[in-house]
XYZ file of C-alpha atoms in Angstrom:
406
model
C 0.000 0.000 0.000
C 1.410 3.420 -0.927
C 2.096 5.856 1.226
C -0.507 8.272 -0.587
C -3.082 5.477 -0.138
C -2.543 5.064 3.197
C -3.018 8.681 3.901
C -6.249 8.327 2.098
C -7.462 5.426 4.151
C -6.501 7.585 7.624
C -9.068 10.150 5.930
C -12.773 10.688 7.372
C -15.058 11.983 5.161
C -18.567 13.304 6.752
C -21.328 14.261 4.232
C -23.753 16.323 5.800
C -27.725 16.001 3.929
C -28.712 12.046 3.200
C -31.139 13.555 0.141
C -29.871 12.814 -3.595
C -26.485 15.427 -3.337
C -24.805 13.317 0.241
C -26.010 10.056 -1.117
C -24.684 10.518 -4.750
C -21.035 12.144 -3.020
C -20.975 9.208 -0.793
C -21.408 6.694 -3.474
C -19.092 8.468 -6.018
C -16.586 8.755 -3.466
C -16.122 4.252 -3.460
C -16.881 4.524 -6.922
C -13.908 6.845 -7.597
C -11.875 4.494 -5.226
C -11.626 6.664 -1.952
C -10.401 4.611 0.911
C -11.165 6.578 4.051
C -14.252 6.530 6.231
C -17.430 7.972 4.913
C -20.156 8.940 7.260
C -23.582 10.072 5.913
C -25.769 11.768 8.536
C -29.460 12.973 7.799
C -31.826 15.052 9.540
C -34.656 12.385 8.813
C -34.888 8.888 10.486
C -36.082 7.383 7.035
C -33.549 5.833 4.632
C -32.364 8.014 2.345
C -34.613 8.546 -0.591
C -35.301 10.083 -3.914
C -37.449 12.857 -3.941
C -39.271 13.342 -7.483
C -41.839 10.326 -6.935
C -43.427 12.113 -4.014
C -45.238 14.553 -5.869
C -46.583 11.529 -8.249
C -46.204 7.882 -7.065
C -45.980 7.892 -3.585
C -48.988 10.899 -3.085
C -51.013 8.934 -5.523
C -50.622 5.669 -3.367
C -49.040 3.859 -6.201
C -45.372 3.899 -3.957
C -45.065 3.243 -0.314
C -41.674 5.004 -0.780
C -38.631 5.822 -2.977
C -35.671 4.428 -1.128
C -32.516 5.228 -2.784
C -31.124 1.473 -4.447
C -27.873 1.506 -2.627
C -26.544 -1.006 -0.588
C -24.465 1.386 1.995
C -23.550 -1.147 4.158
C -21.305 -2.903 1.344
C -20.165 -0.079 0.064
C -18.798 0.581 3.848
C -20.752 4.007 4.718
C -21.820 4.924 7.500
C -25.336 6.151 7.980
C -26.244 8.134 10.830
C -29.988 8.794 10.409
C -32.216 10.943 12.212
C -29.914 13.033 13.756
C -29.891 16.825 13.508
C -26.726 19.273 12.878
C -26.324 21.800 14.711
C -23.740 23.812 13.699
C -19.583 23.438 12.300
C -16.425 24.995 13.685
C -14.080 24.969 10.837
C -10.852 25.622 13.078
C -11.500 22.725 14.739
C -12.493 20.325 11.776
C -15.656 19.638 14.020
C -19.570 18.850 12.818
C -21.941 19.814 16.145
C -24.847 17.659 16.294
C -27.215 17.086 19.112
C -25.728 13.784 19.805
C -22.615 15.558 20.321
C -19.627 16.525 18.248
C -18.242 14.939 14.831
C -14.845 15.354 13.931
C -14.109 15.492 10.458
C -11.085 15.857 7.762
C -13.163 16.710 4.911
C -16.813 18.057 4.998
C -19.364 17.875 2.592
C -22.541 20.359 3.009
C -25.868 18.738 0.890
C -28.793 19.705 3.292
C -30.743 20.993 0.359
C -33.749 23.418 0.508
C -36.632 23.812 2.675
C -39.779 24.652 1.885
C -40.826 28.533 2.266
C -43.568 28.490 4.489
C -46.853 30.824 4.305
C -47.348 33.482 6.857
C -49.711 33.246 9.275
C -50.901 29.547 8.288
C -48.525 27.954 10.825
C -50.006 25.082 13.149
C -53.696 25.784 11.133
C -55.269 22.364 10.385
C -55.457 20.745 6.900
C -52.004 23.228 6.127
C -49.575 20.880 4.321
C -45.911 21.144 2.484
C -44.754 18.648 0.093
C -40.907 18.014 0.517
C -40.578 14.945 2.663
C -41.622 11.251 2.969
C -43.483 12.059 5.714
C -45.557 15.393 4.243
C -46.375 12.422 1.296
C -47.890 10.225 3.349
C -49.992 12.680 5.092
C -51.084 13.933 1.920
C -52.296 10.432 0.356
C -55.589 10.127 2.512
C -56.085 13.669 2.095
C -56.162 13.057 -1.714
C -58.013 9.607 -1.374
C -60.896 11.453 0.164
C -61.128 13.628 -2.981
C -61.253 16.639 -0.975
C -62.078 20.202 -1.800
C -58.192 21.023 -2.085
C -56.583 25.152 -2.753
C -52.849 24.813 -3.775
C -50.957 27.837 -2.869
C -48.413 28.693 -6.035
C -48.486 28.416 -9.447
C -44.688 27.000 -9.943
C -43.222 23.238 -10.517
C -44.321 21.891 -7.703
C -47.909 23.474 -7.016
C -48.813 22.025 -10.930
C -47.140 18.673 -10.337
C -49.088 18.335 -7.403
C -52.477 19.751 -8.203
C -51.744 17.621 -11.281
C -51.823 14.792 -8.754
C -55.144 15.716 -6.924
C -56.991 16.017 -10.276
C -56.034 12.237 -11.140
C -56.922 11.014 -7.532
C -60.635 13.271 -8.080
C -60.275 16.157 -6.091
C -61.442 19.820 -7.040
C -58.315 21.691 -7.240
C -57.801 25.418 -6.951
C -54.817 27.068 -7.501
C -54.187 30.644 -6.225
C -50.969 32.054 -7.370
C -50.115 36.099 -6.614
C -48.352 36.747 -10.128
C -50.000 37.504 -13.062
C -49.084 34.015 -14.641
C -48.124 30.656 -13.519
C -44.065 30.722 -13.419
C -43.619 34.087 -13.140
C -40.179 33.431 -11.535
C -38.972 30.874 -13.997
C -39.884 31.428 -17.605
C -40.589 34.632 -19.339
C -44.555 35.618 -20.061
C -44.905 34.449 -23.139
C -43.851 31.267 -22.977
C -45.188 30.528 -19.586
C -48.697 31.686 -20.605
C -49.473 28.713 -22.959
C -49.260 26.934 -19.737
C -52.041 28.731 -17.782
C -54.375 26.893 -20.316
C -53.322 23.298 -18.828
C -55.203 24.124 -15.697
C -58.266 24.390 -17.617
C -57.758 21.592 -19.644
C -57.097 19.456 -16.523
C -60.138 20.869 -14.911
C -58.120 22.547 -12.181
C -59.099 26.328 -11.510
C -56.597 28.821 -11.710
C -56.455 32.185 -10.110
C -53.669 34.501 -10.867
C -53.268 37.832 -8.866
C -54.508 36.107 -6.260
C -52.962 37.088 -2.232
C -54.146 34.801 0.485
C -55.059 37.036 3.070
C -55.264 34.339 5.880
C -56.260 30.633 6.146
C -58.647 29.831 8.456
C -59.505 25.829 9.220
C -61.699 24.903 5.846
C -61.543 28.211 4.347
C -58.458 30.263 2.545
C -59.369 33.771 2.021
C -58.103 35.871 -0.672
C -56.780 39.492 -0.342
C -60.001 40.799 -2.010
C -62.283 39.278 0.242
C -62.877 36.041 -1.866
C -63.109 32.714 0.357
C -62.134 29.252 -1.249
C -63.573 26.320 0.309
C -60.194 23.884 1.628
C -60.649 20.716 2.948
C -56.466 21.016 2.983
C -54.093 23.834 1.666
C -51.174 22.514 0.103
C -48.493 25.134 0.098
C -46.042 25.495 -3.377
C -44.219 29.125 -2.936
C -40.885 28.203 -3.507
C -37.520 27.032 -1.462
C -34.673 28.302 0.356
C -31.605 26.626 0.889
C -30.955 24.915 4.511
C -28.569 26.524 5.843
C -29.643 28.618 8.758
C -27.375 26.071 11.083
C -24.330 27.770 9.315
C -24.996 31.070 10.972
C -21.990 32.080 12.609
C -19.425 29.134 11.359
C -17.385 31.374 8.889
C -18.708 29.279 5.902
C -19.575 32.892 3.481
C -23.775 32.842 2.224
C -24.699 34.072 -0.332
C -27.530 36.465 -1.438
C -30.067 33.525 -0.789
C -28.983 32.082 1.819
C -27.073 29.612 -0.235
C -23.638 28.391 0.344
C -20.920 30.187 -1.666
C -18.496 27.327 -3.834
C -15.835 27.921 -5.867
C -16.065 26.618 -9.437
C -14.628 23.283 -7.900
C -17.823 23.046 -5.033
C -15.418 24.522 -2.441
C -16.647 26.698 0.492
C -14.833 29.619 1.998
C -13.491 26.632 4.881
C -11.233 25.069 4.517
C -11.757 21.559 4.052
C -15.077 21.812 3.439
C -17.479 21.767 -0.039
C -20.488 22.351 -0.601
C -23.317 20.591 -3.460
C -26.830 20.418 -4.477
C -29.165 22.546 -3.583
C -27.893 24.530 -0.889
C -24.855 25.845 -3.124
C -23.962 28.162 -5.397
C -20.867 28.222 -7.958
C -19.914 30.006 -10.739
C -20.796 29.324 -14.462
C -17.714 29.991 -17.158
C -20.356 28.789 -19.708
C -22.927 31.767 -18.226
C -20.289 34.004 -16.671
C -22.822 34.474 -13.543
C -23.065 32.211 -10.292
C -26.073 29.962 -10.629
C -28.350 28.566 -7.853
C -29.929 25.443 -9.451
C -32.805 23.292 -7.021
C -33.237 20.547 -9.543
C -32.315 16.987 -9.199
C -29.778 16.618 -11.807
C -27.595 19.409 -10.274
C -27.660 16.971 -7.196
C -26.943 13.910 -9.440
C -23.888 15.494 -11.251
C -22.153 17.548 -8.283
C -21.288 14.918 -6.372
C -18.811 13.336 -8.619
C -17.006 17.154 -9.136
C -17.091 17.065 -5.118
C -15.665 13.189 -4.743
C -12.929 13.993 -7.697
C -11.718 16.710 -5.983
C -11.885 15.841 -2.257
C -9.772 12.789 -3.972
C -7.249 15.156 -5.555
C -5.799 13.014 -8.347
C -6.989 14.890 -11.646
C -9.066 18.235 -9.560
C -12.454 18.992 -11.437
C -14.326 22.429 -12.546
C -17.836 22.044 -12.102
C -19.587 23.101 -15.160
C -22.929 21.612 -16.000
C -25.416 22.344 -18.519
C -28.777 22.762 -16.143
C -31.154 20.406 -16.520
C -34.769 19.601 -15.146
C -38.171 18.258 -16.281
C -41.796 18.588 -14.510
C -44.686 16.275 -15.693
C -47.886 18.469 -15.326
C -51.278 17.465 -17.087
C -50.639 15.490 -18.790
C -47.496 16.902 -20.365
C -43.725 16.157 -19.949
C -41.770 19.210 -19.851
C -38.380 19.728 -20.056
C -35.706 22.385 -19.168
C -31.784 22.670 -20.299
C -29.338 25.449 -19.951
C -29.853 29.371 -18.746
C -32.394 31.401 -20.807
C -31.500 35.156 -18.792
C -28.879 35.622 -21.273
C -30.541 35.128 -24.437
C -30.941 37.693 -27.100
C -33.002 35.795 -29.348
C -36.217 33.376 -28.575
C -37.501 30.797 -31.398
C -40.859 28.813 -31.374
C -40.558 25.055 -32.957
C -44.178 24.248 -32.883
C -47.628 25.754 -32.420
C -47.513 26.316 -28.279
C -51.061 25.917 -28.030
C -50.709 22.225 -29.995
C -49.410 19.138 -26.953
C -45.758 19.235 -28.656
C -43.625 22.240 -28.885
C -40.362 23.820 -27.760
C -38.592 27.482 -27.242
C -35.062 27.603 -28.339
C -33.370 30.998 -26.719
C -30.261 32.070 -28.513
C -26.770 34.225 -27.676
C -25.206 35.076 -30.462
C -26.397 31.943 -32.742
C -25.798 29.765 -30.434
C -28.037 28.113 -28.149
C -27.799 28.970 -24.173
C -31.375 27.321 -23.183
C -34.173 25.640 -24.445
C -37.947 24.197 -23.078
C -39.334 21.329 -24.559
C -42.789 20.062 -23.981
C -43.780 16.411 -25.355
C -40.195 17.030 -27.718
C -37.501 14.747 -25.389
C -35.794 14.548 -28.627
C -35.451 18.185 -29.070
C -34.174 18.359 -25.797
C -31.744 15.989 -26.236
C -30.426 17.003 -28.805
C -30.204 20.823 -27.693
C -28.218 19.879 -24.454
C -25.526 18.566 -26.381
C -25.534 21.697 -28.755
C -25.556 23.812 -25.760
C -22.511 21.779 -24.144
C -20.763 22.228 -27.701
C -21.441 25.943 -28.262
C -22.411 24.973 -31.799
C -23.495 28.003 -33.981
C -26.961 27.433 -35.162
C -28.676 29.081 -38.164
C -31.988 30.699 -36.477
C -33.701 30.735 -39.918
C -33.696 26.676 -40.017
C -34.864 26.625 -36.277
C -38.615 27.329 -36.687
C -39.756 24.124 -38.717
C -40.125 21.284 -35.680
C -39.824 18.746 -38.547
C -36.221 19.738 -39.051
C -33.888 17.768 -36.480
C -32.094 20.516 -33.921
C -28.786 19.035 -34.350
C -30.103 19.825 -38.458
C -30.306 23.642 -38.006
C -26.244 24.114 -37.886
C -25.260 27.158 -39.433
């Protein structure tokens, strides 16, 4: 045994977050052939689990779960479930927990988001999230009752899960304070095909809608308007989890977020930072980018296990990438639109199939495909390539993307 591997096998890794970022560092870590210890700790007492199916399977009764197919004990990590962190002191390469202290030689931060909660409906019956196992399976009777059901927000989650309620049979409502469902995501006109799903699904949708206050049974509107709510299922948005860091010297960022170099470290030393609750900086966008979407917590991890290994250091890099199945539809997002300077249609957006291509330059920086996975396929790797694309070629959605080359 080398020296170098020894070393390595003296090393204790602890990842802190058992949700897809810690699980997928932990696993790339033996996959990349790290020696040390590796300790995965998690707020929940669950075992770790994926957390797309919630909003669909496992709310719809067709899951009891979505435990992550990983045999940790053979891969020789450590799981320390159900067990809350407290708090880290950098100079002392020590994780606080509320079992006590946990020394450390490397650090990994994946706690993820939280849920943003709605003001003034705290600890008022029928008021429900949907981020954990648990907020699932207090949602499935709800839904097999086919209850009278308002969804607060008009984003990915409040139309995967109202999505969800229509298909179980419940009247859906969903009150959103913009003028148009994903006001924070896409730009108008492409997000305002979308209001029309609703409809179509036979889900109401309100748009410049305030809740004023929820009362048990009853949400009522800023304008006086009261929706009947057998439960309230709240959809605003997230915020990464990182209100434990307060105070440890790891730098925040604007949201909260932990700030990562372009190689997932933190401003600690010894300590990185992936998924969710990070931010890093994009040479491809030339702007930091805070992504909460399950493939950023799929492909950070192996950035974060490459470098904490050291042999051949990685940039992390990635070409975004989400999807959202909502009435019906299978939508999908790659890239970074903000930058564009050019939009294209490929398809009629009030038609099932259709995609927008947004350009820089000729080249492609994002693109949203809905019922087209083979436009979107395509465009990720023409985004990843920086191909220059002819926009006059783009419009016909017969025409392959990878066809529209300049």
């Amino acid at each position: 045994m080398s020296e170098e591997t020894q070393a390595q096998a003296r090393q204790r890794v602890v990842v802190v977050g058992a949700g897809m970022a810690g699980v997928q560092t932990a696993v790339a870590l033996r996959e990349q052939g790290f020696t040390g210890t590796v300790t995965l700790i998690g707020a929940e007492p669950h075992q770790p689990y994926d957390r797309p199916p919630l909003s669909k399977a496992v709310l719809l009764g067709k899951a009891e779960g979505s435990a992550f197919d990983v045999d940790f004990e053979a891969l020789g990590i450590e799981l320390e479930l159900g067990r809350e962190v407290l708090g880290v002191r950098p100079a002392e390469h020590a994780l606080d927990t509320e079992s006590g202290p946990v020394p450390y030689d490397v650090l990994v931060l994946a706690t993820g988001a939280e849920p943003i909660r709605l003001p003034g409906a705290e600890g008022v019956p029928g008021v429900h999230l949907l981020r954990t196992l648990d907020d699932a399976e207090r949602l499935r009777p709800v839904l097999a009752r086919q209850h009278d059901i308002v969804v607060v927000g008009a984003g990915w989650i409040g139309a995967e899960f109202a999505t969800a309620a229509r298909e179980a049979g419940c009247a859906v409502t969903v009150v959103e304070a913009a003028e148009r469902p994903l006001a924070g995501a896409l730009p108008a006109e492409v997000a305002a095909p979308m209001g029309g799903w609703y409809a179509d699904a036979g889900a109401v949708l309100r748009t410049h809608a305030r809740v004023a206050r929820v009362e048990p049974g009853t949400v009522v509107l800023d304008d006086g308007t009261r929706l009947p709510a057998d439960a309230v299922v709240v959809g605003i948005g997230a915020r990464p989890a990182t209100a434990w860091l307060a105070g440890s010297g790891v730098e925040l960022g604007a949201h909260g977020e932990v700030v990562a170099d372009d190689r997932l470290r933190t401003s600690a030393p010894d300590v990185y930072a992936v998924g969710d609750c990070a931010s890093f900086p994009s040479g491809r966008y030339g702007e930091r980018l805070l992504v909460h979407h399950w493939d950023n917590a799929l492909q950070g991890p192996r950035t974060v296990a490459a470098n904490i290994i050291g042999e051949t250091p990685a940039v992390y890099d990635p070409v975004p990438y989400f999807w959202s199945e909502q009435f019906g539809r299978f939508v999908q997002y790659a890239g970074h639109h903000t930058s564009a300077d050019t939009a294209v249609w490929r398809g009629d957006p009030s038609g099932p199939a259709w995609t927008v291509c947004w350009l820089r330059e000729n080249r492609l920086v994002g693109l949203l495909a809905v019922g087209r996975p083979r436009d979107l396929a395509q465009g990720r790797k023409l985004i990843e390539a920086g191909t220059e694309l002819d926009p006059a070629l783009l419009p016909d959605p017969a025409r392959p993307l990878k066809a529209a080359t300049a």
